[in-house]
Short mmCIF file of N, CA, C and O in Angstrom, two decimals:
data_model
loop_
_atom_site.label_atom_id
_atom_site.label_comp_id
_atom_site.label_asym_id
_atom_site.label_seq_id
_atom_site.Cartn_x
_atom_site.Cartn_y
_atom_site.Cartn_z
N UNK A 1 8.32 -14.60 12.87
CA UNK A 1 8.92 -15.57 11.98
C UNK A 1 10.29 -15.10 11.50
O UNK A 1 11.24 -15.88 11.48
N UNK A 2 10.42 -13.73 11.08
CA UNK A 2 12.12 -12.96 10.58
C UNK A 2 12.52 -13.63 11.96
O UNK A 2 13.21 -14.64 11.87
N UNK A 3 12.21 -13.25 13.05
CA UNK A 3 13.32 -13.65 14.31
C UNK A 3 14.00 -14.59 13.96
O UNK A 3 15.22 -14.52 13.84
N UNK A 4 13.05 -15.98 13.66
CA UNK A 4 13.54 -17.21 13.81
C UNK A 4 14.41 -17.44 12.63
O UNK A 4 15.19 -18.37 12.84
N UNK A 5 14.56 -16.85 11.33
CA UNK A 5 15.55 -16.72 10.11
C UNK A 5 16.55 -16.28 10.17
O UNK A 5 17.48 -16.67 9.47
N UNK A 6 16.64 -15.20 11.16
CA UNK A 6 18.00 -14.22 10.93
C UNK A 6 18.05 -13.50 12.30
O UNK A 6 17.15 -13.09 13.03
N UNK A 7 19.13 -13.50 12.38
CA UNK A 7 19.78 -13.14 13.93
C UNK A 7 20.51 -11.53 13.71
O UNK A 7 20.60 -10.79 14.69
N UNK A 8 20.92 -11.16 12.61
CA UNK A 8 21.85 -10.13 11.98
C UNK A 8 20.79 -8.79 12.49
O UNK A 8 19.63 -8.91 12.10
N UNK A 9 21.09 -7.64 13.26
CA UNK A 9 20.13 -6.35 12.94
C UNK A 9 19.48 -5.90 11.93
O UNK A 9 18.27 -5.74 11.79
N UNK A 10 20.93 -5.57 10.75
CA UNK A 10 20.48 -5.15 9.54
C UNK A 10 19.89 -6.19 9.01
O UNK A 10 18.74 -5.96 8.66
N UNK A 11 20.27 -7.25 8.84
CA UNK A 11 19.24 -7.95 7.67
C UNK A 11 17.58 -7.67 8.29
O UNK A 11 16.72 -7.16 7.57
N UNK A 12 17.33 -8.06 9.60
CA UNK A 12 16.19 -8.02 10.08
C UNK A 12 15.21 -6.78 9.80
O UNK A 12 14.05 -6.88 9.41
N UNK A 13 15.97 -5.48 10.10
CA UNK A 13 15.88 -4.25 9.62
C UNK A 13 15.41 -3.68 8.10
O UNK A 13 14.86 -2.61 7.86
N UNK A 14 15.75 -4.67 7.23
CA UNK A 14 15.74 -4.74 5.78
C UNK A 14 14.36 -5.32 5.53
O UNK A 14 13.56 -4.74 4.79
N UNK A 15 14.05 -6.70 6.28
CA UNK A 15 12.93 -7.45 5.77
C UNK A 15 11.95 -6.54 6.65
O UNK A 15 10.85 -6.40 6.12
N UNK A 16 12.14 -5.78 8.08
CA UNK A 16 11.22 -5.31 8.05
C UNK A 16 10.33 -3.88 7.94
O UNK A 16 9.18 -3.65 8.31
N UNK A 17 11.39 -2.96 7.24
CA UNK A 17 11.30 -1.94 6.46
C UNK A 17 10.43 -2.08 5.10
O UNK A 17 9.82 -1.14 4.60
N UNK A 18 10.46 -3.33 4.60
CA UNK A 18 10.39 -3.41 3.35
C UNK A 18 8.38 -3.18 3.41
O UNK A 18 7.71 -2.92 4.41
N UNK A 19 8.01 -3.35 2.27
CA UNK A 19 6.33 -3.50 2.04
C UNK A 19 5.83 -4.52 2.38
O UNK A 19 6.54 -5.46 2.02
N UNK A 20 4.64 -4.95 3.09
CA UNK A 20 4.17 -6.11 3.29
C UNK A 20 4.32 -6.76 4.37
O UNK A 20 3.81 -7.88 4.44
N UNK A 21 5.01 -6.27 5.42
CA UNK A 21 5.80 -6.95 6.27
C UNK A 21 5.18 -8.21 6.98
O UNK A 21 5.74 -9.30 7.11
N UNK A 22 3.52 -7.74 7.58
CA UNK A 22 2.73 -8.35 8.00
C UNK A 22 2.50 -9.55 7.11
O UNK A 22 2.64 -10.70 7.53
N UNK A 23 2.04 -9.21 5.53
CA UNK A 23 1.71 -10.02 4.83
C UNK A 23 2.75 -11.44 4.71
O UNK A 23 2.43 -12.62 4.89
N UNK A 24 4.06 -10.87 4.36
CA UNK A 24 4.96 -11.73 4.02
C UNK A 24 5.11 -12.83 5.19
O UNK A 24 5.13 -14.05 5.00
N UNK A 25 5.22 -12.17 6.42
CA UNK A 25 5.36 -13.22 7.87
C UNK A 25 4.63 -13.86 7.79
O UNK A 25 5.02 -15.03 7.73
N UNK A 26 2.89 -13.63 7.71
CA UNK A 26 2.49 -14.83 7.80
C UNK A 26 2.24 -15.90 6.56
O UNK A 26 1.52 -16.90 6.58
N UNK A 27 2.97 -15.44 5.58
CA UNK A 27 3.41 -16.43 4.63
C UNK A 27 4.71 -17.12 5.11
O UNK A 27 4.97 -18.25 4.70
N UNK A 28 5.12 -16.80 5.54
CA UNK A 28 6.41 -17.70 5.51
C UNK A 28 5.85 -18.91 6.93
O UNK A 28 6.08 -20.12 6.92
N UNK A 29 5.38 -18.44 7.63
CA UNK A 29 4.56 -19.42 9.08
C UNK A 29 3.72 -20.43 8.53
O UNK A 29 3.45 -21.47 9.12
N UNK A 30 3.27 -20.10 7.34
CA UNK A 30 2.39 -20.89 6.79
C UNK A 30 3.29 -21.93 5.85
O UNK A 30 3.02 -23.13 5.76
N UNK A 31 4.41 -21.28 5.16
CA UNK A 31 5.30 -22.45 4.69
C UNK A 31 6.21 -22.98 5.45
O UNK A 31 6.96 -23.82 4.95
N UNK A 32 6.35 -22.62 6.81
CA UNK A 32 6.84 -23.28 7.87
C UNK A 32 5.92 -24.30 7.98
O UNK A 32 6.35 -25.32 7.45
N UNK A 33 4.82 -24.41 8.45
CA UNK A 33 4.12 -25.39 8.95
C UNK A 33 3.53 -26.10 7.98
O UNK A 33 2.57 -26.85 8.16
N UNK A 34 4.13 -25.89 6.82
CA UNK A 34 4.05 -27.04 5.50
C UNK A 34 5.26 -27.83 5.81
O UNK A 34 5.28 -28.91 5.22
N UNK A 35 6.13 -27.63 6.48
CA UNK A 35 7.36 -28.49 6.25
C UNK A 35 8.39 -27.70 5.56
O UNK A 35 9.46 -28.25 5.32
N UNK A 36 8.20 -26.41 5.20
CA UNK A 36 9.78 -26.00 4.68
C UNK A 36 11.32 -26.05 5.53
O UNK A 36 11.44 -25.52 6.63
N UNK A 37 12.00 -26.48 5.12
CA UNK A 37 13.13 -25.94 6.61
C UNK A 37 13.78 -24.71 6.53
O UNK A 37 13.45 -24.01 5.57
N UNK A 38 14.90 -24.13 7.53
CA UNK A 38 15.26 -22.81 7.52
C UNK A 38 15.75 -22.34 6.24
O UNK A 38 15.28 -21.29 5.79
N UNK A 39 16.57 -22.95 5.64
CA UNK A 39 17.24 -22.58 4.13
C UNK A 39 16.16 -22.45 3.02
O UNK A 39 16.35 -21.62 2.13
N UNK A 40 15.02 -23.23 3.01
CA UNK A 40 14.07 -22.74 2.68
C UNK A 40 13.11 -21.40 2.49
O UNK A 40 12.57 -20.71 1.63
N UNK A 41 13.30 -21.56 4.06
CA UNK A 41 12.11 -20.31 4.47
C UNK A 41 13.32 -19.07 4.29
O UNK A 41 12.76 -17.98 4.41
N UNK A 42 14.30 -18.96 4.12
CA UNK A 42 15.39 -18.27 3.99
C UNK A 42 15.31 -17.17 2.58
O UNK A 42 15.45 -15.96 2.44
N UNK A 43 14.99 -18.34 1.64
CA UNK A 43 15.05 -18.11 0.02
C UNK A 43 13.83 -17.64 -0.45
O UNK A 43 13.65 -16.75 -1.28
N UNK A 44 12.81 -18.43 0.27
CA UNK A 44 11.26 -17.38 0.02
C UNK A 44 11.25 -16.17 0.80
O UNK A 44 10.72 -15.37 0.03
N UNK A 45 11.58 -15.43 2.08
CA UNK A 45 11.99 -14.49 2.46
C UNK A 45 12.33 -13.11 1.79
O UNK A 45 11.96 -11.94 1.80
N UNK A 46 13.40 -14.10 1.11
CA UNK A 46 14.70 -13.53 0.54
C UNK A 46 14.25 -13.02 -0.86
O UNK A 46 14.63 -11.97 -1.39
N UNK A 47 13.21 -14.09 -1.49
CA UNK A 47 12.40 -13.41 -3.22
C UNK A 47 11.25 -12.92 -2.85
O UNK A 47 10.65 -12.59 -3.87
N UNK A 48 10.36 -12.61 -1.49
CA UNK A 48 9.65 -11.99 -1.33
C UNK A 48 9.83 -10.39 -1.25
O UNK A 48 8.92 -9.61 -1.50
N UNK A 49 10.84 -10.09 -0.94
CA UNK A 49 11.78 -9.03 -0.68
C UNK A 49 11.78 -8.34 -1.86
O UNK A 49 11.36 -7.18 -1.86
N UNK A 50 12.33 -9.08 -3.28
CA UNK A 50 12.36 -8.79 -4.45
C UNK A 50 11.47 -8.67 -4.91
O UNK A 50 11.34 -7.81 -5.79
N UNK A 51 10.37 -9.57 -4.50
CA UNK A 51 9.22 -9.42 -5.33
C UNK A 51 8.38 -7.96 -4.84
O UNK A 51 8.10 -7.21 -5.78
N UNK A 52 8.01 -7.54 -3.60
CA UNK A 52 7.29 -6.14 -2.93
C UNK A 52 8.47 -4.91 -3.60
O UNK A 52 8.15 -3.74 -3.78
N UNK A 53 9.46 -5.31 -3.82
CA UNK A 53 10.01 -4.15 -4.56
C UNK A 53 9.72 -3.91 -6.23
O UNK A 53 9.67 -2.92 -6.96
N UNK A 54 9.57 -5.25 -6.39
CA UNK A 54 9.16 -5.32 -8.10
C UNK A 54 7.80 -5.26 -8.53
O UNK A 54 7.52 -5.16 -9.73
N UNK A 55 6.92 -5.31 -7.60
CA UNK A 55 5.72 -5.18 -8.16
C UNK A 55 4.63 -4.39 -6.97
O UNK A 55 4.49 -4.73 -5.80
N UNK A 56 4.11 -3.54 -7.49
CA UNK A 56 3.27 -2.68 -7.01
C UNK A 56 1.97 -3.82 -5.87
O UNK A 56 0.92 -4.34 -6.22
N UNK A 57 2.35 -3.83 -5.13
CA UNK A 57 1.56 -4.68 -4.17
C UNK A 57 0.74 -3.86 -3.07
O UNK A 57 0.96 -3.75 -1.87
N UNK A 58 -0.33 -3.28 -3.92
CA UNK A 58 -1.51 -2.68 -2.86
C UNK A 58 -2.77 -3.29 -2.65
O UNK A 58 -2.62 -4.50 -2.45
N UNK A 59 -3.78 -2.98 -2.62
CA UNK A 59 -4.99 -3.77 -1.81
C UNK A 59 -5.89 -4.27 -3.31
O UNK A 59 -7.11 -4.44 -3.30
N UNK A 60 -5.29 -4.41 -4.15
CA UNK A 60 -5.89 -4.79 -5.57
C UNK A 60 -5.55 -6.36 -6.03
O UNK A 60 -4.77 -7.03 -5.36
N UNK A 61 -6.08 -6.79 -7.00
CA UNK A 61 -5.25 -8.30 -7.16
C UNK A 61 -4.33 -8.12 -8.65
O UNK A 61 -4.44 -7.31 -9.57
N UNK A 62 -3.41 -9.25 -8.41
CA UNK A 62 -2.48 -8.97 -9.59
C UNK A 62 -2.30 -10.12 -10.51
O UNK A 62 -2.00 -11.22 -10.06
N UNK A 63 -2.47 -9.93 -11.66
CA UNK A 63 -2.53 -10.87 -12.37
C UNK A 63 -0.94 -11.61 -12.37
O UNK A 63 0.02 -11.31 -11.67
N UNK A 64 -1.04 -12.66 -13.39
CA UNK A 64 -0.38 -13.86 -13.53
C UNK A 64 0.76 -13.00 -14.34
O UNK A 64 1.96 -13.00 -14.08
N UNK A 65 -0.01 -12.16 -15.55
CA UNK A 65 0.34 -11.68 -16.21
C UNK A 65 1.70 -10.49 -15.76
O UNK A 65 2.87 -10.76 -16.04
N UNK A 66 1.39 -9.51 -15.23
CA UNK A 66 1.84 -8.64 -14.34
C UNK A 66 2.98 -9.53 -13.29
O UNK A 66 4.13 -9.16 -13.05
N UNK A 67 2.72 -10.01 -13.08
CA UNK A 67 3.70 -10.72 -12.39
C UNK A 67 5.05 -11.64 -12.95
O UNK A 67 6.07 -11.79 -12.27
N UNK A 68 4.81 -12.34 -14.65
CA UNK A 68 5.62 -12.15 -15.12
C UNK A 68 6.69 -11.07 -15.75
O UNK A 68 7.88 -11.00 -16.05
N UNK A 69 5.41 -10.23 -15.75
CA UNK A 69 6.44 -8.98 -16.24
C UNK A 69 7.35 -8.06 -15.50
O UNK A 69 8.26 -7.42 -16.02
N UNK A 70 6.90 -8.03 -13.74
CA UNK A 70 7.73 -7.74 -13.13
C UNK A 70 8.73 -9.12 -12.82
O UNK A 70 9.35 -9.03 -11.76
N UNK A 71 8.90 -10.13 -13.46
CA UNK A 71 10.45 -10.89 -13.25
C UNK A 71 10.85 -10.87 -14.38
O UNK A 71 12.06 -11.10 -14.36
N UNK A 72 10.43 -10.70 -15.55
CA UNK A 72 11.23 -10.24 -16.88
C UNK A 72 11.98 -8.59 -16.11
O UNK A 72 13.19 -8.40 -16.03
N UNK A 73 11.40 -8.05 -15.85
CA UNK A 73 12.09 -6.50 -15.53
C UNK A 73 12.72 -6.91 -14.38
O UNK A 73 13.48 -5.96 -14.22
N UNK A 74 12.98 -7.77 -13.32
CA UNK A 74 13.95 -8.02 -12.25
C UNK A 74 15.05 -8.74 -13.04
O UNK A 74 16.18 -8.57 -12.58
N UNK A 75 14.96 -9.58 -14.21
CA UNK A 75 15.96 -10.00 -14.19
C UNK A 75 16.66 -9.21 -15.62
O UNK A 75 17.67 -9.63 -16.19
N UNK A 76 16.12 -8.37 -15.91
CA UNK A 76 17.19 -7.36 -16.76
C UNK A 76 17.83 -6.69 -16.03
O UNK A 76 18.89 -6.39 -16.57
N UNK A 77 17.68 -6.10 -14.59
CA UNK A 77 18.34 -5.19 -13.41
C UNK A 77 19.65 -6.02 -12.63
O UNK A 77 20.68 -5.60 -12.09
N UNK A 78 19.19 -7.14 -12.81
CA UNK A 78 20.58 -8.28 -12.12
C UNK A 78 21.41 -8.67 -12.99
O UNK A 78 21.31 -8.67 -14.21
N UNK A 79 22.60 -9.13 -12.05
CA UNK A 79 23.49 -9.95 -13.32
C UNK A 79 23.48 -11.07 -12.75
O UNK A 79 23.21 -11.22 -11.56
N UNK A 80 23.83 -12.19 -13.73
CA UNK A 80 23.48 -13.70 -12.96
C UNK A 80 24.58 -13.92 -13.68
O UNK A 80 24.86 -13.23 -14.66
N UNK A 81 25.59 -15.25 -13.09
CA UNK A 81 26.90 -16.38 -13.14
C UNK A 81 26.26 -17.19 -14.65
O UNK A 81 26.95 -17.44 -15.63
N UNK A 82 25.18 -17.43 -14.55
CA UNK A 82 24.68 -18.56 -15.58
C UNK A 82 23.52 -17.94 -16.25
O UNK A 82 22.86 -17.16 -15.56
N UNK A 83 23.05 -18.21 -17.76
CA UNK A 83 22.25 -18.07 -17.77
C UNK A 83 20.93 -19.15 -17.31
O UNK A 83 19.76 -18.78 -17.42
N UNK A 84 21.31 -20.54 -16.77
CA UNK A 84 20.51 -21.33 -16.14
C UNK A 84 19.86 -20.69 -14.74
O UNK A 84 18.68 -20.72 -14.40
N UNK A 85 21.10 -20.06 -13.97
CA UNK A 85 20.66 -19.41 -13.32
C UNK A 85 19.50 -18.42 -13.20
O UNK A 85 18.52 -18.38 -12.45
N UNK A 86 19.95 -17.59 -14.25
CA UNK A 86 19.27 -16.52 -14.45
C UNK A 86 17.56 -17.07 -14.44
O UNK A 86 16.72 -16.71 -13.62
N UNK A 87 17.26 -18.29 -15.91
CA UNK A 87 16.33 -18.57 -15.46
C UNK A 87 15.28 -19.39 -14.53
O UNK A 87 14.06 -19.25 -14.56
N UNK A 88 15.87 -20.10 -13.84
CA UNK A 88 16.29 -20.58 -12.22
C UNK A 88 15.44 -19.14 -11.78
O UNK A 88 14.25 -19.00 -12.04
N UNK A 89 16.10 -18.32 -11.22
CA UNK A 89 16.16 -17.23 -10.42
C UNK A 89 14.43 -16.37 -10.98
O UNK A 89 13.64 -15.93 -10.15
N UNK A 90 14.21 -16.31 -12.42
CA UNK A 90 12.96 -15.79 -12.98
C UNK A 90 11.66 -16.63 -12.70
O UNK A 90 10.54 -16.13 -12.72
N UNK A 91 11.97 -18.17 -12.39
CA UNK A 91 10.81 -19.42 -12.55
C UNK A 91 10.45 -19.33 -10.81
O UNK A 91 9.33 -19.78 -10.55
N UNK A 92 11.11 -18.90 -9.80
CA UNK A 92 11.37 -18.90 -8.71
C UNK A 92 10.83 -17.30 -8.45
O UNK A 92 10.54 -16.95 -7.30
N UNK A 93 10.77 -16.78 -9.07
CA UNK A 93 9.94 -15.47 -8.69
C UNK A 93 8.44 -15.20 -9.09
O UNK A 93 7.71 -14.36 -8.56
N UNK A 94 8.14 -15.96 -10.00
CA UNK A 94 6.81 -16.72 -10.67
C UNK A 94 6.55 -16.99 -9.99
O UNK A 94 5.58 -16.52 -9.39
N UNK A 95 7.44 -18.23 -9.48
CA UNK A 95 6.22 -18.91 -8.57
C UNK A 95 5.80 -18.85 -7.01
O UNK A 95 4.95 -19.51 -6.42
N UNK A 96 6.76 -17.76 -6.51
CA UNK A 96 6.55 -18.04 -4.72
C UNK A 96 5.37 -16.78 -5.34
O UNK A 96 4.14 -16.85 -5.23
N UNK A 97 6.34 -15.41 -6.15
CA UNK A 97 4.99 -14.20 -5.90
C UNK A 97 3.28 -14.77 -6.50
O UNK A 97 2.23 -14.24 -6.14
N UNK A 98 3.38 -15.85 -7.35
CA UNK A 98 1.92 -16.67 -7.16
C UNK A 98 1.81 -17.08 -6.38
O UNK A 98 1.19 -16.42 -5.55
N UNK A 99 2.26 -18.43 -5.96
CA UNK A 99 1.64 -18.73 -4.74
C UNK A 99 1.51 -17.76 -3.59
O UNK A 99 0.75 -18.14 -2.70
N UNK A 100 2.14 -16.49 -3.42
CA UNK A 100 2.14 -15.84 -1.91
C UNK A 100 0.49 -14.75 -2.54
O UNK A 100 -0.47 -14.55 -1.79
N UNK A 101 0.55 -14.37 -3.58
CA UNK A 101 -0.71 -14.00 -3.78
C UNK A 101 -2.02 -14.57 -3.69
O UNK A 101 -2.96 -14.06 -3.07
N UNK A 102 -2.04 -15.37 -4.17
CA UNK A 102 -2.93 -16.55 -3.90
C UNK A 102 -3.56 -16.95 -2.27
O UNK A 102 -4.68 -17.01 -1.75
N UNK A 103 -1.86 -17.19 -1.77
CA UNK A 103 -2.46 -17.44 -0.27
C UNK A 103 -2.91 -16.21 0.74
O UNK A 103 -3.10 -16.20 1.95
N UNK A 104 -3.01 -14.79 -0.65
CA UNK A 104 -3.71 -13.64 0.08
C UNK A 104 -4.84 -13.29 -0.37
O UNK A 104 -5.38 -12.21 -0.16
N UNK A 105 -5.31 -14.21 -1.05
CA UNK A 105 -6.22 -14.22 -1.86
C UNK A 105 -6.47 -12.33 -3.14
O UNK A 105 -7.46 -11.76 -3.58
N UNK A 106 -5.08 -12.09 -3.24
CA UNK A 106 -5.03 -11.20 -4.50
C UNK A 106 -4.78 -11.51 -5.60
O UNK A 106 -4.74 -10.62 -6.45
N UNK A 107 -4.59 -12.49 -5.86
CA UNK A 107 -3.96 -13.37 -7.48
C UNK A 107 -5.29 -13.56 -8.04
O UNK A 107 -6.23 -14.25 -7.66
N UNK A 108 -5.15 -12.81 -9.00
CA UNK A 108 -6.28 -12.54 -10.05
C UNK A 108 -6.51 -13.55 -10.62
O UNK A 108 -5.60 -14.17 -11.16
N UNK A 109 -8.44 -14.16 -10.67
CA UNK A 109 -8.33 -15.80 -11.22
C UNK A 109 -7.81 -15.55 -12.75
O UNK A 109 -8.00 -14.48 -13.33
N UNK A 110 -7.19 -16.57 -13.30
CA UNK A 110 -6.69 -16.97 -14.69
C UNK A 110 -8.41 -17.23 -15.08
O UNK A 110 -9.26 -17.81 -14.40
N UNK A 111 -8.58 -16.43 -16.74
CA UNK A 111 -9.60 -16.86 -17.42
C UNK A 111 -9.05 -17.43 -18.66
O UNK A 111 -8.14 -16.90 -19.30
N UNK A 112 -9.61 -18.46 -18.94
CA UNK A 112 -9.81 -19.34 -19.83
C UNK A 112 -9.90 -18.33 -21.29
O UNK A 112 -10.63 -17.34 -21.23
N UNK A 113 -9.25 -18.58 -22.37
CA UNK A 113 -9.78 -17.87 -23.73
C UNK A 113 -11.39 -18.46 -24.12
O UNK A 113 -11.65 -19.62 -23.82
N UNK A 114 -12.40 -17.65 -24.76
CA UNK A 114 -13.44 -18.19 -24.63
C UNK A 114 -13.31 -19.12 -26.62
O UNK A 114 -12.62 -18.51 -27.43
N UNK A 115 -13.76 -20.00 -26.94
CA UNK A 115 -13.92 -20.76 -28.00
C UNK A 115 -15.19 -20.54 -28.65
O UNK A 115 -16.14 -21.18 -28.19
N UNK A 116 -15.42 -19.73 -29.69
CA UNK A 116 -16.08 -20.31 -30.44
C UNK A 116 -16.55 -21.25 -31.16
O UNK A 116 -15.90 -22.22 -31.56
N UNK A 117 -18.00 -20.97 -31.41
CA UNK A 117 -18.44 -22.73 -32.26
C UNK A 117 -19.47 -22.48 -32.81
O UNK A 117 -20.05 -23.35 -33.46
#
């Protein structure tokens, strides 16, 4: 799937050095064959990248929780043009590293607070 994104050595070299490599490809094949197009599959790629560097991604599941907190700590390390951007860029790391957990089945289920009565 990198083949079909990027033609460049180094970039290719980059995505596939990085953690996950296996994992991430066949996420992105899978949002290929949802209908994403290349500029798409480009940008999830591209925050998956960020995300295996920002968050400890081993054979455990990771909460919702944890996962915001590694894009609060990615986006104190960047500088962003806007702050719309900025949070643009934080809501977009939420949500592919959920959904890509999820579709690995490591995304820790969300529990409900329990209510007394």
């Amino acid at each position: 799937m990198l083949n079909q994104l990027y033609v460049q050595p180094a970039v290719l070299a980059r995505h596939r050095a990085a953690p996950c490599c296996t994992e991430r490809e066949r996420y992105l094949g899978h949002c290929a064959e949802r209908g994403y197009n290349r500029n798409g599959l480009r940008k999830i790629a591209w925050m998956l990248l960020v995300i295996v560097s920002s968050l400890c991604i081993d054979q455990r599941t990771i909460s919702v929780v944890e996962i915001e907190r590694a894009a609060r700590q990615y986006m104190r390390t960047t500088r962003y043009r806007s702050r719309d951007h900025r949070r643009t860029t934080q809501q977009l790391f939420i949500r592919i590293a959920t959904a890509w957990l999820e579709f690995l089945g490591r995304l820790e289920p969300r529990t409900l607070p329990r209510v007394s009565g």
